[in-house]
Amino acid sequence: MSKAEESEGEVVIAFQPHGRRDLFSVGVSLLDAARELGIDISSLCGGKGLCGKCKVKVVEGAECLSPPEPLELRFLTKEELEASYRLACRARVLAPCKVVIFVPERSRIGKQRLQAEGLEVPVMRLNPAVRKYFVKMSPPTLESATFDDEMVLNALAEQYGLSGLDFHYEVLRFLPKVLREANWEVTVTVWKDTIIDVEPGDTTNRCFGFACDIGSTKLAGFLMDLNTGKVLSVAAKMNPQVMYGEDILTRVTYVMQNGWKGLEDLQRAVAEAINEMIEECCQKAGVKPEEVYETVFVGNTAMMMFFLKIWPEFVAKAPFQPPRMRGVNLPAREVGVKCHPRANLYFLDTIGGWVGADNAANMIVTKLFDSEELGMCIDVGTNTEIGIGCKATGVLYSSCASGPAFEGMTIRHGMRAADGAIEKVAIDPETLEPTYRVIGDVKPVGICGSGIVDVVAALLKSGIIDWTGRFNKELALRSKRIRLGPDGLEYVIAWREETASGEHDIVFTQRDVREVQKAKAAIHAVASILCELHNVTEKDIKVLYVAGAFGNYIDPESARTIGMYPEVPLERIKFIGNSAGTGARMALISVDEREHITKAIRDGRIRHFEIAAYPKFYNEYVSSMYFPHKDLKRFPEVVELLRRLGTHPEIEEALKLGTKR
Amino acid sequence: MSKAEESEGEVVIAFQPHGRRDLFSVGVSLLDAARELGIDISSLCGGKGLCGKCKVKVVEGAECLSPPEPLELRFLTKEELEASYRLACRARVLAPCKVVIFVPERSRIGKQRLQAEGLEVPVMRLNPAVRKYFVKMSPPTLESATFDDEMVLNALAEQYGLSGLDFHYEVLRFLPKVLREANWEVTVTVWKDTIIDVEPGDTTNRCFGFACDIGSTKLAGFLMDLNTGKVLSVAAKMNPQVMYGEDILTRVTYVMQNGWKGLEDLQRAVAEAINEMIEECCQKAGVKPEEVYETVFVGNTAMMMFFLKIWPEFVAKAPFQPPRMRGVNLPAREVGVKCHPRANLYFLDTIGGWVGADNAANMIVTKLFDSEELGMCIDVGTNTEIGIGCKATGVLYSSCASGPAFEGMTIRHGMRAADGAIEKVAIDPETLEPTYRVIGDVKPVGICGSGIVDVVAALLKSGIIDWTGRFNKELALRSKRIRLGPDGLEYVIAWREETASGEHDIVFTQRDVREVQKAKAAIHAVASILCELHNVTEKDIKVLYVAGAFGNYIDPESARTIGMYPEVPLERIKFIGNSAGTGARMALISVDEREHITKAIRDGRIRHFEIAAYPKFYNEYVSSMYFPHKDLKRFPEVVELLRRLGTHPEIEEALKLGTKR
């Protein structure tokens, strides 16, 4: 027993999964204890019990805590109460004892989540395509002279049992020189069956690779040690293709207008940014770019086409057929990527339509197609891709244009997730006053995607909007935050004097709500249709993987409240961060991972379903426009919450009608 | 019976292998009959029985011919007489009858020989690496949409049973465009397992390749139809690398002095000439260079290194280890060869040391390593390569610097085989007067390789030089053509007034004889050692393949007389012309040929022997300096000839001593 645990009159609180614990005085709130230990738990309202973001599960010692307050009951569902969930800000320890608290992922703040995902990746087998071998040979004599190439191949066979190799023709150019200058002691670099370099001496410990996720907005790059599978350094950049169009279709149009030259423009822009990332990563890790022997890239179908200079016109037109299914190998230098002169570039497989290699990477990470349990993987962005399935059924993938709403683009005061963006919002149902958090802890400038989802959920929970998304104009009488603006009714999140510019109030309008409604309806409809195609319901989803930085920051409860995600218990939601980048890293260090995913796609165990062609889609889309859904039976927990809050008479009405029928 | 054969009082003469026949009057000489039929039989002396070049074999009707004259007996060996050989100029038909004459290859003139070898090549199997397939597909719909690449691959599988193919990544770039512009009816070009092009419509009948022999002096190129295996057009050029050095070692030195840039200079020079040949061939045949989908090259080890930009320093230094054994595949464009943008370039295997892909090509043509009978293949040039062996023993290959003598370089009035070069020479043993033939039927300028071999043989037969190569100064009393010059004694082949310049006599000096002696001794010593290593004697050689344009022009009897070739019966000598080019063409249209030769070399069934390291070489070299050889038993027929001519008392003496011992 540790000293902490044997003390009397004091409280031991342990936090999982962090594994941190310490002694606290009786009366401490769980939130204060967590903060003292440096464990960041989401909280917007500053511990007033108003935002409901700080839910934690009490694993041990529940009996020593203060009983749940009425404030808490607003945010906790019956299931959650039964499972010992509490708001960390309201629950206090009333007696000396040991308390063990589990902080669910959704209650951790984004920053921690990203760190928590870790940079080391578990793969099927550490098996990079590139390996180095040190060989020693006896210099040839007149009697023993054969051929330079055969000597190296024989040495590799004798010393390492390798066979079936051959040289990249360029290596033959300097092979005679390097063998003799190195006195026949050289390191041979092999990519698959091809010898791509021969260097003097033993450089086997210098073998690196670069993995990269090309997002339409952001690029993320990772320098990895191929001998250990570890990440050495990381870099991120904006995708400079935004110069040619914020969204993908604008970029495709740019190519249509400028022809192959236009495609070259897009390509050069991203290649230059990638080279800067490679340089940055290399500099951080003390590696030379020429020591990077392979690169792996992922990105959606359009990103692949722009990067590999594939004519992109037709994937933007019905029937949206992409050019390529299988992963593509090519010399990195052919698309201007500067690393080892004979480095390979591997772009992962496309699943179908707009569902590209980034989602293939998500599948590498989640292995949904190998899973015994039904799962769903969602990657939210301007385009949202959703895959649902398991080993028995295979995974069906589809995508929808979730619109630029979540990128903040069609929203009155929307903005990207940068400093000054309101990223979390809660509204007190009593006072209708908001609390919010701003990225960078500065005065607010606008509202970003996660804030947008939060504000819609808060507007709904507080009854400011009804289940059809309409503002309740009656409430304008109760709060001056609800008022008529140029776009109809609107809610003031921040008065101008609170804002960075001081020039205008930050509002969320009726029109903004409509934009979010369309986006969330499309997403939910896809998930719903995919379930139907598998003959399952949303309730059968045992795990919901939320991929992508954006999905990572969205409050899952808010997303579920507005009916954007299916109503799966929050415990089943797993945040996998930038799993496209993670999958790219896994593919970089393991050829098995590449082959495994390629086979799954070729065998149809992961397949694309073109939802635009599906007759039931439009009906489901319209039903999904409701908050949370026209069919309330699909969201029993959300309905229970809204009824408890008492803010939605129209839902009570609908339920009555439903019962009567 | 044809009209010709039923006539009475007249003679039917048929010539083989030409298959031409006609009626002639009694009394006609075989040479005149041949000329009337347009069959070119070698003859220098104009039918006077002085040069002995017009030997033919009488297959039928020997009894109707004039009996052999004493003049003929000078040139015909006992074996030849027994086999019904005659000089065509002396043998006349004395009675009406049917005469069938076989004109051995050595008696045909060079030009005909080259034509005779033909441009169509018999290969194991017409199986080019490149094939075209026309496919039709149904345009995708929303319901059927998959991937562009998969549609093409599936169509190839369904319509042609092809599997395991994939696309060159560049084809993916324009694939979406071409498929739709061609309304899903396209021709797919496949190199091995790689799709290197997709074109609209059906272009399957347009599939071409280019084969090229890179000689250190000359380049020969052949445009071929890969669908039929036929040669469409031919081009030849001087190798512009001669700017950087007449011989290979000078070129290597140029690289040593100028580094990689120097190597680039050599490479660019030859690549430009090759591109000119491709253009010329294409123009002649109405083909576009972009329709040339594969190229195959051969050349000696140095030519390979200069062309593929491989550092050439060490193959020029002991232990002369070449960089590469196996054939090399690379994109043609990487070495500046302009044809289809994704055309492959294949450079054939190296046998070892300086014995390069040109000799691998010779082996493709001769299949010596598959032969039941022991054979020898000789490729005479500045460097002479010799391979000896058969299926049971494998083929041993070695080479020697036969010096530039045969290129005419170290010979007083030597020159290349161009217009004005004396190419054939005979000397009347009685008068010591020469007869000669000049290329282009112009006045002589100098003497080329084949003339050089002829003149030495003629000097020997007429006794002007003895078996040690020394001029017989006594004969200066009998003929003013034998005289003292600045380089010792010399023989005047052409007086200045006969020559093109009219300025100086064309002579052959004592020093010139010494040069030829060294060259022929090296060649014979290699052949002799290779026989010894196989435990056979030169007599066991059942076929002697003479490869290369130069070897083709050398009079084999002259070569045998001076002891340059082993003394094999002349019937066993086969001229295979530019068989390096032929082998390259065979490899171009048949992957089987490539694999067969690669396997033979890898399995050691064709292997290189470094003769410089062999202790007995020097002794054999010294013995081979004699004409024909110090060991006269090795050349019984030449000895018999020289004894019959009565011009060599020193040989009689040596034989007596030999008998006594």
PDB file of C-alpha atoms in Angstrom, chain A residues 140-151 153 165-167 169-170 172-177 180 184 260 264 305 308-311 314 318-326 328-331 333-334 350-352 610 613, chain B residues 140-151 153 165-167 169-170 172-177 180 184 260 264 305 308-311 314 318-326 328-331 333-334 350-352 610 613:
ATOM      1  CA  PRO A 140      37.757 -10.076 -56.794  1.00  0.00           C
ATOM      2  CA  THR A 141      41.004 -11.394 -58.248  1.00  0.00           C
ATOM      3  CA  LEU A 142      41.858 -12.364 -61.814  1.00  0.00           C
ATOM      4  CA  GLU A 143      40.922 -15.911 -60.883  1.00  0.00           C
ATOM      5  CA  SER A 144      37.706 -15.103 -59.013  1.00  0.00           C
ATOM      6  CA  ALA A 145      36.400 -12.174 -61.030  1.00  0.00           C
ATOM      7  CA  THR A 146      32.715 -12.484 -61.909  1.00  0.00           C
ATOM      8  CA  PHE A 147      30.385  -9.454 -61.934  1.00  0.00           C
ATOM      9  CA  ASP A 148      29.823  -6.614 -59.494  1.00  0.00           C
ATOM     10  CA  ASP A 149      26.074  -7.223 -59.386  1.00  0.00           C
ATOM     11  CA  GLU A 150      26.416 -10.956 -58.833  1.00  0.00           C
ATOM     12  CA  MET A 151      28.889 -10.442 -56.004  1.00  0.00           C
ATOM     13  CA  LEU A 153      23.494 -10.588 -54.830  1.00  0.00           C
ATOM     14  CA  LEU A 165      16.426  -9.426 -55.794  1.00  0.00           C
ATOM     15  CA  ASP A 166      17.601  -7.192 -58.580  1.00  0.00           C
ATOM     16  CA  PHE A 167      19.082  -3.738 -58.920  1.00  0.00           C
ATOM     17  CA  TYR A 169      19.221   0.329 -63.019  1.00  0.00           C
ATOM     18  CA  GLU A 170      20.500   3.611 -61.603  1.00  0.00           C
ATOM     19  CA  LEU A 172      24.312  -0.086 -61.464  1.00  0.00           C
ATOM     20  CA  ARG A 173      25.702   3.260 -62.611  1.00  0.00           C
ATOM     21  CA  PHE A 174      27.754   3.873 -59.495  1.00  0.00           C
ATOM     22  CA  LEU A 175      27.950   0.311 -58.162  1.00  0.00           C
ATOM     23  CA  PRO A 176      31.486  -0.361 -59.500  1.00  0.00           C
ATOM     24  CA  LYS A 177      32.761   2.849 -57.887  1.00  0.00           C
ATOM     25  CA  ARG A 180      35.784  -0.371 -54.569  1.00  0.00           C
ATOM     26  CA  TRP A 184      33.726  -4.110 -50.566  1.00  0.00           C
ATOM     27  CA  TRP A 260      -3.359  19.807 -67.737  1.00  0.00           C
ATOM     28  CA  GLU A 264       0.087  20.811 -62.670  1.00  0.00           C
ATOM     29  CA  MET A 305      -5.983  12.776 -58.457  1.00  0.00           C
ATOM     30  CA  LEU A 308      -0.767  12.096 -58.840  1.00  0.00           C
ATOM     31  CA  LYS A 309      -1.844  14.361 -61.722  1.00  0.00           C
ATOM     32  CA  ILE A 310      -4.745  12.147 -62.734  1.00  0.00           C
ATOM     33  CA  TRP A 311      -7.381  13.867 -64.857  1.00  0.00           C
ATOM     34  CA  PHE A 314     -15.128  12.524 -64.280  1.00  0.00           C
ATOM     35  CA  ALA A 318     -22.228  11.120 -62.424  1.00  0.00           C
ATOM     36  CA  PRO A 319     -21.666   8.213 -62.090  1.00  0.00           C
ATOM     37  CA  PHE A 320     -18.690   9.484 -60.048  1.00  0.00           C
ATOM     38  CA  GLN A 321     -16.436   6.617 -61.023  1.00  0.00           C
ATOM     39  CA  PRO A 322     -12.911   7.001 -59.663  1.00  0.00           C
ATOM     40  CA  PRO A 323      -9.924   6.152 -61.850  1.00  0.00           C
ATOM     41  CA  ARG A 324      -8.231   3.707 -59.586  1.00  0.00           C
ATOM     42  CA  MET A 325      -9.011   1.124 -56.957  1.00  0.00           C
ATOM     43  CA  ARG A 326      -5.672  -0.363 -56.010  1.00  0.00           C
ATOM     44  CA  VAL A 328      -0.441   3.069 -56.598  1.00  0.00           C
ATOM     45  CA  ASN A 329       3.330   2.677 -56.479  1.00  0.00           C
ATOM     46  CA  LEU A 330       5.435   5.209 -58.326  1.00  0.00           C
ATOM     47  CA  PRO A 331       8.809   6.882 -58.022  1.00  0.00           C
ATOM     48  CA  ARG A 333      10.452  12.029 -57.709  1.00  0.00           C
ATOM     49  CA  GLU A 334       7.948  11.688 -60.567  1.00  0.00           C
ATOM     50  CA  THR A 350      -9.532   3.950 -53.037  1.00  0.00           C
ATOM     51  CA  ILE A 351     -12.713   2.436 -51.609  1.00  0.00           C
ATOM     52  CA  GLY A 352     -14.993   3.920 -54.249  1.00  0.00           C
ATOM     53  CA  GLU A 610     -23.506   4.903 -54.329  1.00  0.00           C
ATOM     54  CA  ALA A 613     -28.762   5.993 -56.700  1.00  0.00           C
TER      55      ALA A 613
ATOM     56  CA  PRO B 140     -20.643   2.734 -66.189  1.00  0.00           C
ATOM     57  CA  THR B 141     -23.944   3.836 -64.685  1.00  0.00           C
ATOM     58  CA  LEU B 142     -24.758   5.002 -61.161  1.00  0.00           C
ATOM     59  CA  GLU B 143     -25.660   1.408 -60.359  1.00  0.00           C
ATOM     60  CA  SER B 144     -22.674  -0.240 -62.022  1.00  0.00           C
ATOM     61  CA  ALA B 145     -19.939   2.309 -61.340  1.00  0.00           C
ATOM     62  CA  THR B 146     -16.730   0.743 -60.022  1.00  0.00           C
ATOM     63  CA  PHE B 147     -13.285   2.034 -61.055  1.00  0.00           C
ATOM     64  CA  ASP B 148     -11.765   2.916 -64.410  1.00  0.00           C
ATOM     65  CA  ASP B 149      -8.746   0.689 -63.824  1.00  0.00           C
ATOM     66  CA  GLU B 150     -10.818  -2.289 -62.749  1.00  0.00           C
ATOM     67  CA  MET B 151     -13.078  -1.981 -65.778  1.00  0.00           C
ATOM     68  CA  LEU B 153      -8.528  -5.069 -66.156  1.00  0.00           C
ATOM     69  CA  LEU B 165      -1.659  -7.000 -65.023  1.00  0.00           C
ATOM     70  CA  ASP B 166      -1.347  -3.513 -63.625  1.00  0.00           C
ATOM     71  CA  PHE B 167      -1.040  -0.005 -64.978  1.00  0.00           C
ATOM     72  CA  TYR B 169       1.173   4.972 -63.072  1.00  0.00           C
ATOM     73  CA  GLU B 170       1.390   7.497 -65.902  1.00  0.00           C
ATOM     74  CA  LEU B 172      -3.683   6.313 -64.850  1.00  0.00           C
ATOM     75  CA  ARG B 173      -3.258  10.051 -65.428  1.00  0.00           C
ATOM     76  CA  PHE B 174      -5.121  10.119 -68.713  1.00  0.00           C
ATOM     77  CA  LEU B 175      -7.082   6.868 -68.397  1.00  0.00           C
ATOM     78  CA  PRO B 176     -10.358   8.556 -67.290  1.00  0.00           C
ATOM     79  CA  LYS B 177     -10.185  10.932 -70.258  1.00  0.00           C
ATOM     80  CA  ARG B 180     -14.714   8.399 -72.177  1.00  0.00           C
ATOM     81  CA  TRP B 184     -15.071   2.840 -73.918  1.00  0.00           C
ATOM     82  CA  TRP B 260      30.550  11.790 -64.761  1.00  0.00           C
ATOM     83  CA  GLU B 264      27.408  11.973 -70.115  1.00  0.00           C
ATOM     84  CA  MET B 305      28.581   1.110 -69.716  1.00  0.00           C
ATOM     85  CA  LEU B 308      23.721   3.155 -69.666  1.00  0.00           C
ATOM     86  CA  LYS B 309      26.043   5.657 -67.959  1.00  0.00           C
ATOM     87  CA  ILE B 310      27.686   3.041 -65.760  1.00  0.00           C
ATOM     88  CA  TRP B 311      31.034   4.076 -64.313  1.00  0.00           C
ATOM     89  CA  PHE B 314      37.172  -0.781 -63.359  1.00  0.00           C
ATOM     90  CA  ALA B 318      42.575  -5.920 -63.603  1.00  0.00           C
ATOM     91  CA  PRO B 319      40.713  -8.063 -62.725  1.00  0.00           C
ATOM     92  CA  PHE B 320      38.425  -6.575 -65.431  1.00  0.00           C
ATOM     93  CA  GLN B 321      35.232  -7.349 -63.577  1.00  0.00           C
ATOM     94  CA  PRO B 322      32.155  -6.019 -65.368  1.00  0.00           C
ATOM     95  CA  PRO B 323      29.381  -4.366 -63.367  1.00  0.00           C
ATOM     96  CA  ARG B 324      26.516  -6.458 -64.531  1.00  0.00           C
ATOM     97  CA  MET B 325      25.739  -9.967 -65.699  1.00  0.00           C
ATOM     98  CA  ARG B 326      21.993  -9.988 -66.274  1.00  0.00           C
ATOM     99  CA  VAL B 328      19.047  -4.668 -67.812  1.00  0.00           C
ATOM    100  CA  ASN B 329      15.517  -3.295 -68.182  1.00  0.00           C
ATOM    101  CA  LEU B 330      15.036   0.436 -67.869  1.00  0.00           C
ATOM    102  CA  PRO B 331      12.780   3.154 -69.229  1.00  0.00           C
ATOM    103  CA  ARG B 333      13.675   7.767 -71.928  1.00  0.00           C
ATOM    104  CA  GLU B 334      16.033   7.562 -68.946  1.00  0.00           C
ATOM    105  CA  THR B 350      27.040  -9.695 -70.339  1.00  0.00           C
ATOM    106  CA  ILE B 351      28.997 -12.953 -70.604  1.00  0.00           C
ATOM    107  CA  GLY B 352      32.005 -11.705 -68.645  1.00  0.00           C
ATOM    108  CA  GLU B 610      39.950 -14.793 -68.022  1.00  0.00           C
ATOM    109  CA  ALA B 613      45.367 -15.300 -65.782  1.00  0.00           C
TER     110      ALA B 613
END
